[in-house]
């Protein structure tokens, strides 16, 4: 019996190619993993009537660890987002996205080494929305007027932004514990507390309270989200672990990926008290799907995070080292990286890049 059983969800679009590449690389690494494949995505609607079959959620529950490709949410299937539904049903309340500059990846900065810790369950992603013109929207608008809370134009659609003490304590504690465990010095909380006093204001207040528990061990500061964006692009080296409410964390993830070479190299994980699902930051990229053009690095680095989670620290380190070498050598890289670096060397296919990575792995 294999040491670990992992649920593999290939997903849609380039997910089919990136997860296949990841699987080849992890097998070449010699990790003792048995894969149990489960399906999710637009392609499941015809056969199952849903993009997220219960059997897929069950498979993650059974194995506790999953790695997935991006999943497209088709319209009209009752899901706003399959990814959000998966996170909610498995209580994956932490989204973890390390962003590190890598030589040869085409980033504009060499000194980025940050960890994004994004709250995954609430904020504007809670999915509590009222359609413009609906009876519920009208009642809510009336309620706000009656409460003296403010005037909302009658032709408005409304999304609710809940931020709770419970979820904020949980995410900020996770950020501090992560900092301690990984020898990091500082946690920065990002918010817009000066404008949204009862949601982001609560986030900041709770973050400050939790920070006191770590005084003398991990530094703490905070940034207003707009200033944060400017500070990040001026000097990313001033940040270390950064904790966000859901929406700002989502935006900051892509912004940060852009600093180091783009979505092709940005890994991530969704982690809860019981289960963990690893996945690249990027989406299904339908424009390049099925053409062997995609960059599987983000999925492969997500697998390195998964190996860390499984306690296979040496294998994870070896995998990261092989990726670093392939980029530093710069001979076999995919088209997104060629564009990011402005190189006129020929672009490798996803398969050629994967072959090269396995070749380098075998030399380590
Ligand atoms: P989705 O609707 O699933 O979010 P999307 O195409 O809107 O998909 P992304 O897939 O996140 O959004 O990425 C936007 C673009 O970035 C893609 O269209 C593609 O050109 C490029 N891209 C994203 N990921 C990769 C990758 N792994 N390799 C190469 N290019 C990528």
mmCIF file with all atom_site columns, N, CA and C in Angstrom, residues 13-19 21 264 282-285 288-299 327 333-337 348-354:
data_model
loop_
_atom_site.group_PDB
_atom_site.id
_atom_site.type_symbol
_atom_site.label_atom_id
_atom_site.label_alt_id
_atom_site.label_comp_id
_atom_site.label_asym_id
_atom_site.label_entity_id
_atom_site.label_seq_id
_atom_site.pdbx_PDB_ins_code
_atom_site.Cartn_x
_atom_site.Cartn_y
_atom_site.Cartn_z
_atom_site.occupancy
_atom_site.B_iso_or_equiv
_atom_site.pdbx_formal_charge
_atom_site.auth_seq_id
_atom_site.auth_comp_id
_atom_site.auth_asym_id
_atom_site.auth_atom_id
_atom_site.pdbx_PDB_model_num
ATOM 1   N N  . UNK A 1 13  ? -10.064 22.666 -18.947 1.00 0.00 ? 13  UNK A N  1
ATOM 2   C CA . UNK A 1 13  ? -9.130  23.496 -19.717 1.00 0.00 ? 13  UNK A CA 1
ATOM 3   C C  . UNK A 1 13  ? -7.713  23.000 -19.557 1.00 0.00 ? 13  UNK A C  1
ATOM 4   N N  . UNK A 1 14  ? -6.785  23.924 -19.259 1.00 0.00 ? 14  UNK A N  1
ATOM 5   C CA . UNK A 1 14  ? -5.386  23.525 -19.140 1.00 0.00 ? 14  UNK A CA 1
ATOM 6   C C  . UNK A 1 14  ? -5.132  22.639 -17.917 1.00 0.00 ? 14  UNK A C  1
ATOM 7   N N  . UNK A 1 15  ? -6.136  22.527 -17.030 1.00 0.00 ? 15  UNK A N  1
ATOM 8   C CA . UNK A 1 15  ? -5.981  21.656 -15.861 1.00 0.00 ? 15  UNK A CA 1
ATOM 9   C C  . UNK A 1 15  ? -5.656  20.218 -16.256 1.00 0.00 ? 15  UNK A C  1
ATOM 10  N N  . UNK A 1 16  ? -6.227  19.781 -17.372 1.00 0.00 ? 16  UNK A N  1
ATOM 11  C CA . UNK A 1 16  ? -5.980  18.408 -17.827 1.00 0.00 ? 16  UNK A CA 1
ATOM 12  C C  . UNK A 1 16  ? -4.474  18.232 -18.089 1.00 0.00 ? 16  UNK A C  1
ATOM 13  N N  . UNK A 1 17  ? -3.883  19.269 -18.721 1.00 0.00 ? 17  UNK A N  1
ATOM 14  C CA . UNK A 1 17  ? -2.456  19.168 -19.063 1.00 0.00 ? 17  UNK A CA 1
ATOM 15  C C  . UNK A 1 17  ? -1.554  19.442 -17.850 1.00 0.00 ? 17  UNK A C  1
ATOM 16  N N  . UNK A 1 18  ? -1.921  20.452 -17.042 1.00 0.00 ? 18  UNK A N  1
ATOM 17  C CA . UNK A 1 18  ? -1.025  20.802 -15.921 1.00 0.00 ? 18  UNK A CA 1
ATOM 18  C C  . UNK A 1 18  ? -1.009  19.702 -14.863 1.00 0.00 ? 18  UNK A C  1
ATOM 19  N N  . UNK A 1 19  ? -2.180  19.078 -14.614 1.00 0.00 ? 19  UNK A N  1
ATOM 20  C CA . UNK A 1 19  ? -2.185  18.024 -13.581 1.00 0.00 ? 19  UNK A CA 1
ATOM 21  C C  . UNK A 1 19  ? -1.485  16.763 -14.083 1.00 0.00 ? 19  UNK A C  1
ATOM 22  N N  . UNK A 1 21  ? 1.064   16.731 -16.106 1.00 0.00 ? 21  UNK A N  1
ATOM 23  C CA . UNK A 1 21  ? 2.492   17.042 -15.985 1.00 0.00 ? 21  UNK A CA 1
ATOM 24  C C  . UNK A 1 21  ? 2.934   16.915 -14.529 1.00 0.00 ? 21  UNK A C  1
ATOM 25  N N  . UNK A 1 264 ? 1.605   31.572 -14.482 1.00 0.00 ? 264 UNK A N  1
ATOM 26  C CA . UNK A 1 264 ? 2.153   30.259 -14.807 1.00 0.00 ? 264 UNK A CA 1
ATOM 27  C C  . UNK A 1 264 ? 3.011   29.662 -13.708 1.00 0.00 ? 264 UNK A C  1
ATOM 28  N N  . UNK A 1 282 ? -3.895  30.135 -11.092 1.00 0.00 ? 282 UNK A N  1
ATOM 29  C CA . UNK A 1 282 ? -4.532  30.469 -12.376 1.00 0.00 ? 282 UNK A CA 1
ATOM 30  C C  . UNK A 1 282 ? -5.824  29.708 -12.629 1.00 0.00 ? 282 UNK A C  1
ATOM 31  N N  . UNK A 1 283 ? -6.570  30.185 -13.630 1.00 0.00 ? 283 UNK A N  1
ATOM 32  C CA . UNK A 1 283 ? -7.811  29.537 -14.030 1.00 0.00 ? 283 UNK A CA 1
ATOM 33  C C  . UNK A 1 283 ? -7.579  28.568 -15.174 1.00 0.00 ? 283 UNK A C  1
ATOM 34  N N  . UNK A 1 284 ? -8.670  28.229 -15.866 1.00 0.00 ? 284 UNK A N  1
ATOM 35  C CA . UNK A 1 284 ? -8.597  27.151 -16.861 1.00 0.00 ? 284 UNK A CA 1
ATOM 36  C C  . UNK A 1 284 ? -8.049  27.597 -18.212 1.00 0.00 ? 284 UNK A C  1
ATOM 37  N N  . UNK A 1 285 ? -7.815  28.897 -18.376 1.00 0.00 ? 285 UNK A N  1
ATOM 38  C CA . UNK A 1 285 ? -7.192  29.455 -19.589 1.00 0.00 ? 285 UNK A CA 1
ATOM 39  C C  . UNK A 1 285 ? -7.697  28.815 -20.883 1.00 0.00 ? 285 UNK A C  1
ATOM 40  N N  . UNK A 1 288 ? -5.748  28.762 -24.365 1.00 0.00 ? 288 UNK A N  1
ATOM 41  C CA . UNK A 1 288 ? -4.597  27.925 -24.739 1.00 0.00 ? 288 UNK A CA 1
ATOM 42  C C  . UNK A 1 288 ? -4.815  26.446 -24.396 1.00 0.00 ? 288 UNK A C  1
ATOM 43  N N  . UNK A 1 289 ? -6.014  26.118 -23.928 1.00 0.00 ? 289 UNK A N  1
ATOM 44  C CA . UNK A 1 289 ? -6.272  24.731 -23.480 1.00 0.00 ? 289 UNK A CA 1
ATOM 45  C C  . UNK A 1 289 ? -6.178  23.740 -24.634 1.00 0.00 ? 289 UNK A C  1
ATOM 46  N N  . UNK A 1 290 ? -5.630  22.578 -24.338 1.00 0.00 ? 290 UNK A N  1
ATOM 47  C CA . UNK A 1 290 ? -5.573  21.485 -25.317 1.00 0.00 ? 290 UNK A CA 1
ATOM 48  C C  . UNK A 1 290 ? -4.504  21.666 -26.381 1.00 0.00 ? 290 UNK A C  1
ATOM 49  N N  . UNK A 1 291 ? -3.654  22.693 -26.245 1.00 0.00 ? 291 UNK A N  1
ATOM 50  C CA . UNK A 1 291 ? -2.660  22.970 -27.296 1.00 0.00 ? 291 UNK A CA 1
ATOM 51  C C  . UNK A 1 291 ? -1.239  22.662 -26.850 1.00 0.00 ? 291 UNK A C  1
ATOM 52  N N  . UNK A 1 292 ? -1.092  22.115 -25.657 1.00 0.00 ? 292 UNK A N  1
ATOM 53  C CA . UNK A 1 292 ? 0.235   21.783 -25.129 1.00 0.00 ? 292 UNK A CA 1
ATOM 54  C C  . UNK A 1 292 ? 1.102   23.037 -24.959 1.00 0.00 ? 292 UNK A C  1
ATOM 55  N N  . UNK A 1 293 ? 0.439   24.191 -24.728 1.00 0.00 ? 293 UNK A N  1
ATOM 56  C CA . UNK A 1 293 ? 1.173   25.455 -24.609 1.00 0.00 ? 293 UNK A CA 1
ATOM 57  C C  . UNK A 1 293 ? 1.317   25.920 -23.162 1.00 0.00 ? 293 UNK A C  1
ATOM 58  N N  . UNK A 1 294 ? 0.535   25.319 -22.263 1.00 0.00 ? 294 UNK A N  1
ATOM 59  C CA . UNK A 1 294 ? 0.465   25.884 -20.907 1.00 0.00 ? 294 UNK A CA 1
ATOM 60  C C  . UNK A 1 294 ? 1.728   25.590 -20.108 1.00 0.00 ? 294 UNK A C  1
ATOM 61  N N  . UNK A 1 295 ? 1.882   26.376 -19.076 1.00 0.00 ? 295 UNK A N  1
ATOM 62  C CA . UNK A 1 295 ? 3.004   26.223 -18.161 1.00 0.00 ? 295 UNK A CA 1
ATOM 63  C C  . UNK A 1 295 ? 2.525   25.432 -16.934 1.00 0.00 ? 295 UNK A C  1
ATOM 64  N N  . UNK A 1 296 ? 3.055   24.247 -16.677 1.00 0.00 ? 296 UNK A N  1
ATOM 65  C CA . UNK A 1 296 ? 2.580   23.456 -15.539 1.00 0.00 ? 296 UNK A CA 1
ATOM 66  C C  . UNK A 1 296 ? 3.272   23.792 -14.220 1.00 0.00 ? 296 UNK A C  1
ATOM 67  N N  . UNK A 1 297 ? 4.163   24.821 -14.225 1.00 0.00 ? 297 UNK A N  1
ATOM 68  C CA . UNK A 1 297 ? 4.979   25.102 -13.027 1.00 0.00 ? 297 UNK A CA 1
ATOM 69  C C  . UNK A 1 297 ? 4.122   25.380 -11.794 1.00 0.00 ? 297 UNK A C  1
ATOM 70  N N  . UNK A 1 298 ? 3.050   26.174 -11.967 1.00 0.00 ? 298 UNK A N  1
ATOM 71  C CA . UNK A 1 298 ? 2.230   26.534 -10.806 1.00 0.00 ? 298 UNK A CA 1
ATOM 72  C C  . UNK A 1 298 ? 1.627   25.277 -10.168 1.00 0.00 ? 298 UNK A C  1
ATOM 73  N N  . UNK A 1 299 ? 1.181   24.358 -11.000 1.00 0.00 ? 299 UNK A N  1
ATOM 74  C CA . UNK A 1 299 ? 0.598   23.111 -10.481 1.00 0.00 ? 299 UNK A CA 1
ATOM 75  C C  . UNK A 1 299 ? 1.697   22.266 -9.821  1.00 0.00 ? 299 UNK A C  1
ATOM 76  N N  . UNK A 1 327 ? 14.608  26.951 -14.605 1.00 0.00 ? 327 UNK A N  1
ATOM 77  C CA . UNK A 1 327 ? 14.401  28.371 -14.911 1.00 0.00 ? 327 UNK A CA 1
ATOM 78  C C  . UNK A 1 327 ? 15.722  29.110 -15.030 1.00 0.00 ? 327 UNK A C  1
ATOM 79  N N  . UNK A 1 333 ? 11.718  26.608 -21.631 1.00 0.00 ? 333 UNK A N  1
ATOM 80  C CA . UNK A 1 333 ? 10.669  27.309 -20.871 1.00 0.00 ? 333 UNK A CA 1
ATOM 81  C C  . UNK A 1 333 ? 9.465   27.577 -21.774 1.00 0.00 ? 333 UNK A C  1
ATOM 82  N N  . UNK A 1 334 ? 8.289   27.629 -21.172 1.00 0.00 ? 334 UNK A N  1
ATOM 83  C CA . UNK A 1 334 ? 7.047   27.751 -21.942 1.00 0.00 ? 334 UNK A CA 1
ATOM 84  C C  . UNK A 1 334 ? 6.821   29.187 -22.443 1.00 0.00 ? 334 UNK A C  1
ATOM 85  N N  . UNK A 1 335 ? 5.824   29.320 -23.326 1.00 0.00 ? 335 UNK A N  1
ATOM 86  C CA . UNK A 1 335 ? 5.644   30.589 -24.035 1.00 0.00 ? 335 UNK A CA 1
ATOM 87  C C  . UNK A 1 335 ? 5.302   31.772 -23.118 1.00 0.00 ? 335 UNK A C  1
ATOM 88  N N  . UNK A 1 336 ? 4.576   31.523 -22.026 1.00 0.00 ? 336 UNK A N  1
ATOM 89  C CA . UNK A 1 336 ? 4.237   32.631 -21.124 1.00 0.00 ? 336 UNK A CA 1
ATOM 90  C C  . UNK A 1 336 ? 5.514   33.243 -20.530 1.00 0.00 ? 336 UNK A C  1
ATOM 91  N N  . UNK A 1 337 ? 6.484   32.387 -20.233 1.00 0.00 ? 337 UNK A N  1
ATOM 92  C CA . UNK A 1 337 ? 7.732   32.871 -19.633 1.00 0.00 ? 337 UNK A CA 1
ATOM 93  C C  . UNK A 1 337 ? 8.598   33.546 -20.704 1.00 0.00 ? 337 UNK A C  1
ATOM 94  N N  . UNK A 1 348 ? 9.087   26.228 -25.282 1.00 0.00 ? 348 UNK A N  1
ATOM 95  C CA . UNK A 1 348 ? 8.872   24.788 -25.136 1.00 0.00 ? 348 UNK A CA 1
ATOM 96  C C  . UNK A 1 348 ? 7.386   24.508 -24.961 1.00 0.00 ? 348 UNK A C  1
ATOM 97  N N  . UNK A 1 349 ? 6.976   23.314 -25.340 1.00 0.00 ? 349 UNK A N  1
ATOM 98  C CA . UNK A 1 349 ? 5.608   22.895 -25.032 1.00 0.00 ? 349 UNK A CA 1
ATOM 99  C C  . UNK A 1 349 ? 5.564   22.491 -23.559 1.00 0.00 ? 349 UNK A C  1
ATOM 100 N N  . UNK A 1 350 ? 4.344   22.279 -23.079 1.00 0.00 ? 350 UNK A N  1
ATOM 101 C CA . UNK A 1 350 ? 4.168   21.807 -21.697 1.00 0.00 ? 350 UNK A CA 1
ATOM 102 C C  . UNK A 1 350 ? 4.912   20.478 -21.527 1.00 0.00 ? 350 UNK A C  1
ATOM 103 N N  . UNK A 1 351 ? 4.804   19.600 -22.513 1.00 0.00 ? 351 UNK A N  1
ATOM 104 C CA . UNK A 1 351 ? 5.465   18.285 -22.429 1.00 0.00 ? 351 UNK A CA 1
ATOM 105 C C  . UNK A 1 351 ? 6.980   18.430 -22.418 1.00 0.00 ? 351 UNK A C  1
ATOM 106 N N  . UNK A 1 352 ? 7.511   19.294 -23.291 1.00 0.00 ? 352 UNK A N  1
ATOM 107 C CA . UNK A 1 352 ? 8.974   19.467 -23.336 1.00 0.00 ? 352 UNK A CA 1
ATOM 108 C C  . UNK A 1 352 ? 9.496   20.026 -22.014 1.00 0.00 ? 352 UNK A C  1
ATOM 109 N N  . UNK A 1 353 ? 8.767   20.991 -21.454 1.00 0.00 ? 353 UNK A N  1
ATOM 110 C CA . UNK A 1 353 ? 9.177   21.553 -20.166 1.00 0.00 ? 353 UNK A CA 1
ATOM 111 C C  . UNK A 1 353 ? 9.178   20.453 -19.095 1.00 0.00 ? 353 UNK A C  1
ATOM 112 N N  . UNK A 1 354 ? 8.125   19.633 -19.102 1.00 0.00 ? 354 UNK A N  1
ATOM 113 C CA . UNK A 1 354 ? 8.006   18.570 -18.091 1.00 0.00 ? 354 UNK A CA 1
ATOM 114 C C  . UNK A 1 354 ? 9.141   17.554 -18.247 1.00 0.00 ? 354 UNK A C  1
#
